[in-house]
CSV table of N, CA, C and O in Angstrom, one decimal:
chain,number,residue,atom,x,y,z
P,1,MET,N,54.7,74.8,120.7
P,1,MET,CA,55.9,75.6,120.9
P,1,MET,C,55.6,77.0,121.3
P,1,MET,O,54.6,77.6,120.9
P,2,SER,N,56.6,77.5,122.0
P,2,SER,CA,56.4,78.9,122.5
P,2,SER,C,56.8,79.9,121.4
P,2,SER,O,57.6,79.6,120.5
P,3,ALA,N,56.4,81.1,121.6
P,3,ALA,CA,56.7,82.2,120.6
P,3,ALA,C,58.1,82.5,120.7
P,3,ALA,O,58.7,82.9,119.6
P,4,LYS,N,58.7,82.4,121.8
P,4,LYS,CA,60.1,82.8,122.0
P,4,LYS,C,61.0,81.8,121.2
P,4,LYS,O,62.0,82.3,120.5
P,5,PHE,N,60.7,80.6,121.2
P,5,PHE,CA,61.4,79.6,120.5
P,5,PHE,C,61.3,79.8,119.0
P,5,PHE,O,62.3,79.7,118.2
P,6,LEU,N,60.1,80.2,118.5
P,6,LEU,CA,59.9,80.4,117.1
P,6,LEU,C,60.7,81.7,116.6
P,6,LEU,O,61.3,81.7,115.5
P,7,ARG,N,60.8,82.7,117.5
P,7,ARG,CA,61.6,83.9,117.1
P,7,ARG,C,63.1,83.5,117.0
P,7,ARG,O,63.7,84.0,116.1
P,8,LYS,N,63.6,82.7,117.9
P,8,LYS,CA,65.0,82.3,117.8
P,8,LYS,C,65.2,81.5,116.5
P,8,LYS,O,66.2,81.7,115.8
P,9,GLU,N,64.3,80.6,116.1
P,9,GLU,CA,64.4,79.9,114.9
P,9,GLU,C,64.4,80.8,113.7
P,9,GLU,O,65.1,80.6,112.7
P,10,GLU,N,63.5,81.7,113.7
P,10,GLU,CA,63.4,82.7,112.6
P,10,GLU,C,64.7,83.5,112.5
P,10,GLU,O,65.1,83.8,111.4
P,11,ALA,N,65.2,83.9,113.6
P,11,ALA,CA,66.4,84.7,113.6
P,11,ALA,C,67.6,83.9,113.1
P,11,ALA,O,68.4,84.4,112.3
P,12,LYS,N,67.6,82.6,113.4
P,12,LYS,CA,68.7,81.8,112.9
P,12,LYS,C,68.5,81.6,111.4
P,12,LYS,O,69.5,81.6,110.6
P,13,ALA,N,67.3,81.4,110.9
P,13,ALA,CA,67.1,81.2,109.5
P,13,ALA,C,67.4,82.5,108.7
P,13,ALA,O,68.1,82.4,107.6
P,14,ILE,N,67.1,83.6,109.3
P,14,ILE,CA,67.4,84.9,108.6
P,14,ILE,C,69.0,85.1,108.6
P,14,ILE,O,69.5,85.5,107.5
P,15,HIS,N,69.6,84.7,109.7
P,15,HIS,CA,71.1,84.8,109.7
P,15,HIS,C,71.7,83.9,108.7
P,15,HIS,O,72.7,84.3,108.0
P,16,LYS,N,71.2,82.7,108.5
P,16,LYS,CA,71.8,81.8,107.6
P,16,LYS,C,71.6,82.3,106.1
P,16,LYS,O,72.4,82.2,105.3
P,17,LYS,N,70.4,82.9,105.9
P,17,LYS,CA,70.1,83.4,104.5
P,17,LYS,C,71.1,84.6,104.2
P,17,LYS,O,71.6,84.7,103.1
P,18,GLU,N,71.3,85.4,105.2
P,18,GLU,CA,72.3,86.5,105.0
P,18,GLU,C,73.7,86.0,104.7
P,18,GLU,O,74.4,86.6,103.9
P,19,LYS,N,74.1,85.0,105.5
P,19,LYS,CA,75.4,84.4,105.2
P,19,LYS,C,75.5,83.9,103.8
P,19,LYS,O,76.5,84.1,103.1
P,20,ARG,N,74.5,83.1,103.4
P,20,ARG,CA,74.5,82.6,102.0
P,20,ARG,C,74.6,83.7,101.0
P,20,ARG,O,75.3,83.6,100.0
P,21,HIS,N,73.8,84.7,101.2
P,21,HIS,CA,73.8,85.9,100.3
P,21,HIS,C,75.2,86.5,100.2
P,21,HIS,O,75.6,86.8,99.1
P,22,GLU,N,75.9,86.7,101.3
P,22,GLU,CA,77.2,87.3,101.3
P,22,GLU,C,78.2,86.3,100.6
P,22,GLU,O,79.1,86.8,99.9
P,23,GLU,N,78.1,85.0,100.8
P,23,GLU,CA,79.0,84.1,100.2
P,23,GLU,C,78.8,84.1,98.7
P,23,GLU,O,79.7,84.1,97.9
P,24,LYS,N,77.5,84.2,98.2
P,24,LYS,CA,77.3,84.2,96.8
P,24,LYS,C,77.8,85.5,96.2
P,24,LYS,O,78.3,85.6,95.1
P,25,LYS,N,77.7,86.6,97.0
P,25,LYS,CA,78.1,87.9,96.5
P,25,LYS,C,79.7,87.9,96.3
P,25,LYS,O,80.2,88.4,95.4
P,26,LYS,N,80.3,87.2,97.3
P,26,LYS,CA,81.8,87.1,97.2
P,26,LYS,C,82.2,86.3,96.0
P,26,LYS,O,83.2,86.5,95.3
P,27,GLU,N,81.4,85.2,95.7
P,27,GLU,CA,81.7,84.3,94.6
P,27,GLU,C,81.5,85.1,93.2
P,27,GLU,O,82.3,84.9,92.3
P,28,ARG,N,80.5,85.9,93.2
P,28,ARG,CA,80.2,86.6,91.9
P,28,ARG,C,81.3,87.7,91.6
P,28,ARG,O,81.6,87.9,90.4
P,29,SER,N,81.7,88.4,92.6
P,29,SER,CA,82.6,89.5,92.3
P,29,SER,C,84.0,89.0,91.9
P,29,SER,O,84.6,88.1,92.6
P,30,PRO,N,84.5,89.5,90.8
P,30,PRO,CA,85.8,89.0,90.3
P,30,PRO,C,86.9,89.5,91.2
P,30,PRO,O,86.8,90.6,91.8
P,31,GLU,N,88.0,88.7,91.3
P,31,GLU,CA,89.1,89.2,92.2
P,31,GLU,C,89.8,90.4,91.5
P,31,GLU,O,90.0,90.4,90.3
P,32,LYS,N,90.2,91.3,92.3
P,32,LYS,CA,90.9,92.5,91.8
P,32,LYS,C,92.3,92.1,91.6
P,32,LYS,O,93.0,91.5,92.5
P,33,ILE,N,92.8,92.4,90.4
P,33,ILE,CA,94.2,92.2,90.1
P,33,ILE,C,95.0,93.4,90.5
P,33,ILE,O,94.7,94.5,90.0
P,34,LYS,N,96.0,93.2,91.3
P,34,LYS,CA,96.9,94.4,91.7
P,34,LYS,C,97.9,94.6,90.7
P,34,LYS,O,98.7,93.7,90.3
P,35,VAL,N,98.0,95.8,90.2
P,35,VAL,CA,99.0,96.2,89.3
P,35,VAL,C,100.0,97.1,90.0
P,35,VAL,O,99.7,98.1,90.6
P,36,ARG,N,101.3,96.6,90.0
P,36,ARG,CA,102.3,97.4,90.7
P,36,ARG,C,102.8,98.5,89.8
P,36,ARG,O,103.0,98.4,88.6
P,37,LEU,N,102.9,99.7,90.4
P,37,LEU,CA,103.4,100.8,89.7
P,37,LEU,C,104.9,100.7,89.4
P,37,LEU,O,105.4,101.0,88.3
P,38,ILE,N,105.7,100.1,90.4
P,38,ILE,CA,107.1,99.9,90.2
P,38,ILE,C,107.3,98.4,90.4
P,38,ILE,O,107.0,97.8,91.5
P,39,PRO,N,107.8,97.6,89.4
P,39,PRO,CA,108.0,96.2,89.5
P,39,PRO,C,109.0,95.9,90.6
P,39,PRO,O,109.9,96.7,90.9
P,40,ILE,N,109.0,94.7,91.1
P,40,ILE,CA,109.9,94.3,92.2
P,40,ILE,C,111.3,94.3,91.8
P,40,ILE,O,112.2,94.8,92.5
P,41,TRP,N,111.6,93.9,90.5
P,41,TRP,CA,113.0,93.9,90.1
P,41,TRP,C,113.6,95.4,90.1
P,41,TRP,O,114.7,95.6,90.4
P,42,LEU,N,112.7,96.3,89.7
P,42,LEU,CA,113.1,97.7,89.6
P,42,LEU,C,113.3,98.3,91.1
P,42,LEU,O,114.2,99.1,91.3
P,43,ARG,N,112.4,97.8,92.0
P,43,ARG,CA,112.6,98.2,93.4
P,43,ARG,C,113.9,97.8,93.9
P,43,ARG,O,114.6,98.5,94.7
P,44,THR,N,114.3,96.5,93.6
P,44,THR,CA,115.5,96.0,94.1
P,44,THR,C,116.7,96.8,93.6
P,44,THR,O,117.6,97.2,94.3
P,45,ILE,N,116.7,97.1,92.3
P,45,ILE,CA,117.7,98.0,91.7
P,45,ILE,C,117.8,99.3,92.4
P,45,ILE,O,118.9,99.9,92.7
P,46,ILE,N,116.6,99.9,92.6
P,46,ILE,CA,116.6,101.3,93.2
P,46,ILE,C,117.2,101.2,94.6
P,46,ILE,O,117.9,102.1,95.0
P,47,VAL,N,116.8,100.2,95.4
P,47,VAL,CA,117.3,100.1,96.8
P,47,VAL,C,118.8,99.9,96.7
P,47,VAL,O,119.6,100.5,97.5
P,48,LEU,N,119.3,99.0,95.9
P,48,LEU,CA,120.8,98.8,95.8
P,48,LEU,C,121.5,100.0,95.4
P,48,LEU,O,122.6,100.4,95.9
P,49,LEU,N,121.0,100.7,94.4
P,49,LEU,CA,121.6,102.0,93.9
P,49,LEU,C,121.6,103.0,95.0
P,49,LEU,O,122.6,103.7,95.2
P,50,SER,N,120.5,103.1,95.8
P,50,SER,CA,120.5,104.1,96.8
P,50,SER,C,121.4,103.8,98.0
P,50,SER,O,122.1,104.7,98.6
P,51,ILE,N,121.6,102.5,98.3
P,51,ILE,CA,122.6,102.1,99.3
P,51,ILE,C,124.0,102.5,98.8
P,51,ILE,O,124.8,103.0,99.6
P,52,PHE,N,124.3,102.2,97.5
P,52,PHE,CA,125.6,102.5,97.0
P,52,PHE,C,125.9,104.1,97.0
P,52,PHE,O,126.9,104.5,97.4
P,53,ILE,N,124.9,104.8,96.7
P,53,ILE,CA,125.0,106.3,96.7
P,53,ILE,C,125.2,106.8,98.1
P,53,ILE,O,126.1,107.7,98.4
P,54,CYS,N,124.5,106.2,99.1
P,54,CYS,CA,124.7,106.6,100.5
P,54,CYS,C,126.1,106.2,101.0
P,54,CYS,O,126.7,107.0,101.7
P,55,LEU,N,126.6,105.1,100.6
P,55,LEU,CA,127.9,104.7,101.0
P,55,LEU,C,129.0,105.6,100.4
P,55,LEU,O,129.8,106.1,101.2
P,56,ILE,N,128.9,106.0,99.2
P,56,ILE,CA,129.8,106.9,98.5
P,56,ILE,C,129.8,108.3,99.2
P,56,ILE,O,130.8,108.9,99.5
P,57,THR,N,128.5,108.7,99.4
P,57,THR,CA,128.3,110.0,100.0
P,57,THR,C,128.9,110.0,101.4
P,57,THR,O,129.6,111.0,101.8
P,58,GLY,N,128.7,109.0,102.2
P,58,GLY,CA,129.3,108.9,103.5
P,58,GLY,C,130.8,108.9,103.5
P,58,GLY,O,131.4,109.5,104.4
P,59,VAL,N,131.4,108.2,102.6
P,59,VAL,CA,132.9,108.1,102.5
P,59,VAL,C,133.4,109.5,102.2
P,59,VAL,O,134.4,110.0,102.8
P,60,VAL,N,132.8,110.2,101.2
P,60,VAL,CA,133.3,111.5,100.8
P,60,VAL,C,133.1,112.5,101.9
P,60,VAL,O,134.0,113.3,102.3
P,61,VAL,N,132.0,112.5,102.6
P,61,VAL,CA,131.7,113.5,103.7
P,61,VAL,C,132.7,113.1,104.9
P,61,VAL,O,133.3,114.0,105.5
P,62,GLY,N,132.8,111.9,105.2
P,62,GLY,CA,133.7,111.5,106.3
P,62,GLY,C,135.1,111.9,106.1
P,62,GLY,O,135.8,112.3,107.0
P,63,TYR,N,135.6,111.6,104.8
P,63,TYR,CA,137.0,111.9,104.5
P,63,TYR,C,137.3,113.4,104.4
P,63,TYR,O,138.3,113.9,104.9
P,64,SER,N,136.3,114.2,103.8
P,64,SER,CA,136.6,115.6,103.6
P,64,SER,C,136.2,116.5,104.8
P,64,SER,O,136.9,117.4,105.1
P,65,VAL,N,135.1,116.2,105.4
P,65,VAL,CA,134.6,117.0,106.5
P,65,VAL,C,135.3,116.6,107.9
P,65,VAL,O,135.9,117.5,108.6
P,66,ILE,N,135.2,115.4,108.2
P,66,ILE,CA,135.8,114.9,109.5
P,66,ILE,C,137.3,114.8,109.4
P,66,ILE,O,138.0,115.1,110.3
P,67,GLY,N,137.8,114.3,108.2
P,67,GLY,CA,139.2,114.0,108.1
P,67,GLY,C,140.0,115.2,107.5
P,67,GLY,O,141.2,115.1,107.3
P,68,ASP,N,139.4,116.3,107.2
P,68,ASP,CA,140.0,117.5,106.6
P,68,ASP,C,140.8,117.1,105.3
P,68,ASP,O,141.9,117.7,105.1
P,69,GLY,N,140.3,116.2,104.5
P,69,GLY,CA,141.0,115.9,103.2
P,69,GLY,C,140.2,116.5,102.1
P,69,GLY,O,139.1,117.1,102.3
P,70,LYS,N,140.7,116.3,100.9
P,70,LYS,CA,139.9,116.8,99.7
P,70,LYS,C,138.9,115.7,99.3
P,70,LYS,O,139.2,114.5,99.4
P,71,PRO,N,137.7,116.2,99.0
P,71,PRO,CA,136.6,115.2,98.7
P,71,PRO,C,136.9,114.2,97.6
P,71,PRO,O,136.6,113.1,97.6
P,72,GLN,N,137.6,114.7,96.5
P,72,GLN,CA,137.9,113.8,95.4
P,72,GLN,C,139.0,112.8,95.8
P,72,GLN,O,139.1,111.7,95.1
P,73,ASP,N,139.8,113.0,96.8
P,73,ASP,CA,140.8,112.1,97.2
P,73,ASP,C,140.2,110.9,97.9
P,73,ASP,O,140.8,109.8,98.0
P,74,ALA,N,139.0,111.0,98.4
P,74,ALA,CA,138.3,109.9,99.1
P,74,ALA,C,138.0,108.7,98.2
P,74,ALA,O,137.9,107.6,98.6
P,75,LEU,N,137.9,109.0,96.9
P,75,LEU,CA,137.6,107.9,95.9
P,75,LEU,C,138.8,107.4,95.2
P,75,LEU,O,138.6,106.5,94.3
P,76,LYS,N,140.0,107.8,95.5
P,76,LYS,CA,141.2,107.3,94.9
P,76,LYS,C,141.7,106.0,95.5
P,76,LYS,O,141.5,105.8,96.7
P,77,LYS,N,142.2,105.1,94.7
P,77,LYS,CA,142.7,103.8,95.2
P,77,LYS,C,143.9,104.0,96.1
P,77,LYS,O,144.0,103.3,97.1
P,78,SER,N,144.8,105.0,95.8
P,78,SER,CA,145.9,105.2,96.7
P,78,SER,C,145.6,105.6,98.1
P,78,SER,O,146.2,105.2,99.1
P,79,THR,N,144.5,106.3,98.3
P,79,THR,CA,144.0,106.7,99.6
P,79,THR,C,143.6,105.4,100.4
P,79,THR,O,144.0,105.2,101.6
P,80,TRP,N,142.9,104.5,99.7
P,80,TRP,CA,142.4,103.3,100.4
P,80,TRP,C,143.5,102.3,100.7
P,80,TRP,O,143.5,101.6,101.7
P,81,THR,N,144.5,102.2,99.8
P,81,THR,CA,145.7,101.4,100.1
P,81,THR,C,146.5,101.9,101.3
P,81,THR,O,146.9,101.1,102.1
P,82,HIS,N,146.6,103.2,101.4
P,82,HIS,CA,147.2,103.8,102.5
P,82,HIS,C,146.5,103.5,103.8
P,82,HIS,O,147.1,103.2,104.9
P,83,ILE,N,145.2,103.7,103.8
P,83,ILE,CA,144.3,103.4,105.0
P,83,ILE,C,144.5,101.9,105.4
P,83,ILE,O,144.6,101.6,106.6
P,84,ILE,N,144.4,101.0,104.4
P,84,ILE,CA,144.6,99.6,104.7
P,84,ILE,C,146.0,99.3,105.3
P,84,ILE,O,146.1,98.5,106.2
P,85,ASP,N,147.0,99.9,104.7
P,85,ASP,CA,148.3,99.8,105.3
P,85,ASP,C,148.4,100.2,106.7
P,85,ASP,O,149.1,99.6,107.5
P,86,LEU,N,147.8,101.3,107.0
P,86,LEU,CA,147.8,101.8,108.4
P,86,LEU,C,147.1,100.9,109.4
P,86,LEU,O,147.5,100.6,110.5
P,87,VAL,N,146.0,100.3,108.9
P,87,VAL,CA,145.2,99.3,109.7
P,87,VAL,C,146.0,98.1,109.9
P,87,VAL,O,146.0,97.5,111.0
P,88,ASN,N,146.6,97.6,108.9
P,88,ASN,CA,147.4,96.3,109.0
P,88,ASN,C,148.8,96.4,109.5
P,88,ASN,O,149.6,95.5,109.5
P,89,LYS,N,149.2,97.6,109.9
P,89,LYS,CA,150.6,97.9,110.3
P,89,LYS,C,151.0,97.1,111.5
P,89,LYS,O,152.1,96.6,111.6
P,90,ASP,N,150.1,96.9,112.5
P,90,ASP,CA,150.4,96.2,113.7
P,90,ASP,C,150.5,94.7,113.5
P,90,ASP,O,151.1,94.0,114.3
P,91,ARG,N,150.0,94.2,112.5
P,91,ARG,CA,149.9,92.7,112.3
P,91,ARG,C,151.2,92.2,111.9
P,91,ARG,O,152.1,92.3,111.4
C-alpha cells in the first residue's frame, strides 16, 4: 500500500475518534434546565393588562385631545351610548 492511502486511513481513524469523544462528552454533560424569570401565565396577564391600558389610554386621548372633550367623560357609559346611537342612526 502507498503512504498516501495510509495517511487517509489514519486521518479517517482520528476523525472517528474525535467524533466518538464529542458524543461521549455530550452524553456526560447534564442538560441545562432553563429557569424562567417570569412564568408564562404571568407574561400572558402582563400582555393582556398592557393591551387594556393602551386601549383605555387611546380612548381618553382620542376623546379629549382630538375630540375636545373632557378626559373623564370618555369612560362614562352615557358617552358611549350616545356614540353608538350616532353610528346606528342611519339604519
